[in-house]
Amino acid sequence: MENTRMAISLPDWPGQDEVVTRIERLRENLATAKIDALLVTSQHNFEYYTGFRTLFWLSDTRPLFAVIRRDEPGATIVASRVEEKNEHSGRNPLVRPIFYDGFTDDAIVAVGQVLSKLPSGSSIGVDYGRDMFGRGSMALVDYLSGDPNCCTLTDAADLIWKQRVVKSSHELQAVKNACHIATEAFFEGLPDLRIGMTEYEFGQRLKQRMIGLGADSVDWLPVRFGRGGRAYPQPNSGVELKRDDFIWADIGVRRADQISDLSRVAKVGKATAEQEDLYGYVRAVTHRLAEGIRPGMTGHDAFTLFEKLWSERQLTRVSSAGRVGHGSGIALTEPPSLMAGSQEVILEDMVLHVEPKLEAAGGVFQVEEVFRVTASGPEFLSPLAPEKLPIVDL
């Protein structure tokens, strides 16, 4: 990957053919589920199925929607009149824009007019549900539910995930690019560290490096200094770096339509033999877990494998949010969850993350890796973490 070229080149977004293929696959799934149309409200799903991009997602007053019907090709998007000159409008002949004047209430009326063309009593799937961040308001639900001739609303999250969790070659390459940016920025940024530097300053320096390497945005970057026992998702703060601290970062870099999610650690000053040993052990378990995952396994199966690997030593319980891995793609975290009881089936061409974390011996040990699932084993999309615990001499 040529990062200098990437930094100044336009990101590689999915092409028209890929968007059309996604729509046609969705229509097949709608028919199987006996759902007449899908109403798309969230940015991730909207861009996935239409290829239409705009910065107005930051505005809550001019919502965008898309409607995909199982009985007609293509998609209809409902957008504010201000999008009429958007160069993405009309680029794909199978993505048809309808513009409204005004704000949220006017957008809802426009959506209702599109859906009113369906037969009375049609089943409409909405992207409100599991691991979805559907956008809209109660006014949208009330408007559609209040029309006796309109439709029956149903949760379409599982139907959407059935498609989104399996990645195309474009998506896999975009994830790989994002992971390379994240990893390179972290290790090239370690020499910036100084005793007394705050988590906030180091996080800002890392963001600058990532943008310089081609990131379109850095959506997720918690940085922690210390020896474990901290709240990992909290915003970066004024905590200062001290001697013998560990540096932990969880990096969500977005390049085009995909995002990285990987953790890397380093230590200030010489590591103890125990710390070096624990780093190597956590790294080995992480890689062996990835190497043991195959299509057809469930999230529970993967977690059971992890427990077997982890139990080879009498260590403290893994520090995690109830799971040791997950999927990703457009979103930072996507199905499946690698956790006890998960019956989600792992499929070929999923992107998975494995991320056991251990807090012990005055440090935090985690080397989250990202890989494509194949029948012959993992295809790692993230550059593998170093074999030895990285040391920062200050």
Coordinates of C-alpha atoms in Angstrom, one line a residue, residues 83-295:
E83 CA -29.4 17.9 -2.8
E84 CA -30.7 18.4 -6.3
K85 CA -27.3 19.5 -7.6
N86 CA -25.4 16.9 -5.7
E87 CA -23.2 15.1 -8.2
H88 CA -24.3 11.8 -6.8
S89 CA -27.9 12.6 -7.8
G90 CA -28.7 10.8 -11.0
R91 CA -25.3 9.1 -11.4
N92 CA -26.9 5.7 -11.0
P93 CA -30.0 5.4 -13.2
L94 CA -31.5 2.8 -10.9
V95 CA -31.3 5.1 -7.9
R96 CA -34.1 7.6 -8.4
P97 CA -34.2 10.8 -6.3
I98 CA -37.4 12.5 -5.1
F99 CA -36.8 15.9 -3.6
Y100 CA -38.9 17.6 -0.9
D101 CA -39.0 21.3 0.1
G102 CA -38.8 22.0 3.8
F103 CA -37.7 19.9 6.8
T104 CA -38.5 16.7 8.7
D105 CA -42.3 16.9 8.5
D106 CA -42.1 17.5 4.8
A107 CA -39.7 14.6 4.4
I108 CA -42.1 12.2 6.2
V109 CA -45.0 13.3 3.9
A110 CA -42.7 12.6 0.9
V111 CA -41.9 9.1 2.2
G112 CA -45.6 8.5 2.8
Q113 CA -46.3 9.4 -0.8
V114 CA -43.7 7.0 -2.1
L115 CA -45.1 4.1 0.0
S116 CA -48.7 5.0 -0.8
K117 CA -48.1 3.5 -4.3
L118 CA -47.8 0.0 -2.7
P119 CA -50.9 -2.2 -2.5
S120 CA -53.0 -1.6 0.6
G121 CA -51.8 -3.6 3.6
S122 CA -48.2 -4.1 2.3
S123 CA -45.5 -5.2 4.7
I124 CA -42.8 -2.6 5.1
G125 CA -39.5 -3.4 6.7
V126 CA -37.8 -0.6 8.7
D127 CA -34.1 -0.6 9.8
Y128 CA -35.0 -0.2 13.4
G129 CA -33.7 -3.2 15.4
R130 CA -30.7 -5.3 16.4
D131 CA -27.5 -3.4 16.1
M132 CA -29.2 -0.8 13.9
F133 CA -29.2 3.0 14.4
G134 CA -32.3 3.8 12.4
R135 CA -32.9 7.5 12.0
G136 CA -36.2 9.3 12.1
S137 CA -38.8 10.2 14.7
M138 CA -42.0 9.1 16.2
A139 CA -43.7 11.3 13.6
L140 CA -42.5 8.9 10.9
V141 CA -43.9 5.8 12.7
D142 CA -47.1 7.6 13.6
Y143 CA -47.6 8.9 10.1
L144 CA -47.2 5.4 8.5
S145 CA -49.1 3.6 11.2
G146 CA -52.0 6.1 11.1
D147 CA -52.8 5.5 7.4
P148 CA -55.3 2.7 7.3
N149 CA -54.5 2.0 3.7
C150 CA -50.8 2.1 4.0
C151 CA -49.0 -0.8 5.5
T152 CA -47.8 -3.0 8.3
L153 CA -44.4 -2.0 9.7
T154 CA -41.9 -4.7 10.7
D155 CA -38.3 -4.9 11.9
A156 CA -36.0 -5.6 9.0
A157 CA -32.6 -5.6 10.9
D158 CA -32.0 -9.3 10.6
L159 CA -32.8 -9.2 6.8
I160 CA -30.3 -6.4 6.3
W161 CA -27.6 -8.0 8.4
K162 CA -28.0 -11.3 6.4
Q163 CA -26.5 -9.3 3.5
R164 CA -24.2 -6.8 5.1
V165 CA -22.1 -9.2 7.1
V166 CA -20.8 -10.9 4.0
K167 CA -18.2 -8.6 2.4
S168 CA -17.4 -7.9 -1.2
S169 CA -13.8 -7.7 -2.5
H170 CA -14.1 -3.9 -2.5
E171 CA -15.1 -3.9 1.2
L172 CA -12.3 -6.3 2.2
Q173 CA -9.7 -4.1 0.5
A174 CA -11.1 -1.0 2.2
V175 CA -11.0 -2.6 5.6
K176 CA -7.4 -3.7 4.8
N177 CA -6.5 -0.1 3.9
A178 CA -8.0 1.3 7.0
C179 CA -6.2 -1.2 9.2
H180 CA -2.8 -0.4 7.6
I181 CA -3.4 3.3 8.3
A182 CA -4.3 2.6 11.9
T183 CA -1.3 0.4 12.6
E184 CA 1.3 2.5 10.8
A185 CA 0.1 5.7 12.5
F186 CA 0.3 4.1 16.0
F187 CA 3.8 2.7 15.7
E188 CA 5.2 5.8 13.8
G189 CA 3.6 7.9 16.5
L190 CA 5.3 6.2 19.5
P191 CA 8.4 8.4 19.2
D192 CA 6.2 11.5 19.8
L193 CA 5.6 10.4 23.4
R194 CA 7.1 12.3 26.3
I195 CA 6.8 11.9 30.0
G196 CA 4.0 14.2 31.1
M197 CA 2.2 14.2 27.7
T198 CA -1.5 13.7 28.1
E199 CA -3.7 11.1 26.6
Y200 CA -5.6 13.9 24.8
E201 CA -2.4 15.3 23.2
F202 CA -1.2 11.8 22.0
G203 CA -4.7 11.0 20.6
Q204 CA -4.7 14.3 18.6
R205 CA -1.2 13.6 17.3
L206 CA -2.3 10.1 16.2
K207 CA -5.3 11.6 14.4
Q208 CA -3.1 14.0 12.5
R209 CA -0.9 11.1 11.4
M210 CA -3.9 9.0 10.3
I211 CA -5.3 11.8 8.2
G212 CA -1.9 12.3 6.7
L213 CA -1.8 8.6 5.8
G214 CA -5.2 8.8 4.0
A215 CA -7.9 8.4 6.6
D216 CA -11.1 10.2 5.7
S217 CA -12.0 10.4 9.4
V218 CA -11.0 9.0 12.8
D219 CA -14.3 8.1 14.4
W220 CA -13.0 6.1 17.4
L221 CA -9.7 6.6 19.2
P222 CA -9.6 6.0 23.0
V223 CA -6.0 6.3 24.3
R224 CA -5.1 5.1 27.8
F225 CA -2.0 5.6 29.8
G226 CA -1.4 3.6 33.0
R227 CA -1.3 0.1 34.3
G228 CA -4.8 -1.1 33.6
G229 CA -8.0 -0.7 35.5
R230 CA -9.3 2.3 33.5
A231 CA -12.6 2.8 31.7
Y232 CA -11.6 2.2 28.1
P233 CA -14.5 3.9 26.1
Q234 CA -14.3 7.3 27.9
P235 CA -13.0 10.3 26.0
N236 CA -9.3 11.0 26.1
S237 CA -8.4 13.2 29.1
G238 CA -5.6 15.0 30.8
V239 CA -4.1 11.9 32.3
E240 CA -0.3 12.3 31.9
L241 CA 2.2 9.6 30.8
K242 CA 4.4 8.3 33.6
R243 CA 7.4 6.0 33.6
D244 CA 6.6 2.3 33.4
D245 CA 3.1 3.1 32.0
F246 CA 1.5 1.0 29.3
I247 CA 0.1 2.8 26.3
W248 CA -3.1 1.3 24.9
A249 CA -5.1 2.6 21.9
D250 CA -8.2 1.3 20.1
I251 CA -8.2 2.7 16.6
G252 CA -11.2 3.3 14.4
V253 CA -10.0 4.8 11.1
R254 CA -12.4 5.3 8.3
R255 CA -11.2 5.0 4.7
A256 CA -14.0 5.2 2.1
D257 CA -17.0 3.2 3.4
Q258 CA -15.2 0.9 5.8
I259 CA -13.6 1.4 9.3
S260 CA -10.8 -0.3 11.2
D261 CA -11.1 -1.4 14.8
L262 CA -7.9 -2.7 16.3
S263 CA -6.0 -2.3 19.5
R264 CA -2.3 -2.0 20.0
V265 CA -0.2 -1.6 23.2
A266 CA 3.3 -0.5 24.1
K267 CA 5.2 0.1 27.3
V268 CA 7.4 3.0 28.6
G269 CA 10.7 1.6 29.8
K270 CA 12.0 -1.9 30.1
A271 CA 9.3 -4.6 30.6
T272 CA 9.6 -7.3 33.2
A273 CA 10.0 -10.9 32.2
E274 CA 6.4 -11.5 33.4
Q275 CA 5.1 -8.6 31.2
E276 CA 6.9 -9.9 28.2
D277 CA 5.6 -13.4 28.8
L278 CA 2.0 -12.2 29.2
Y279 CA 2.1 -10.2 26.1
G280 CA 3.4 -13.2 24.1
Y281 CA 0.7 -15.4 25.6
V282 CA -2.2 -13.0 24.8
R283 CA -0.9 -12.5 21.3
A284 CA -0.6 -16.3 20.8
V285 CA -4.1 -17.0 22.1
T286 CA -5.5 -14.2 19.8
H287 CA -3.8 -15.6 16.7
R288 CA -4.7 -19.2 17.5
L289 CA -8.3 -18.2 18.1
A290 CA -8.4 -16.6 14.6
E291 CA -6.8 -19.6 13.1
G292 CA -9.4 -21.9 14.6
I293 CA -12.4 -20.1 13.2
R294 CA -14.2 -21.5 10.2
P295 CA -17.4 -20.9 8.3

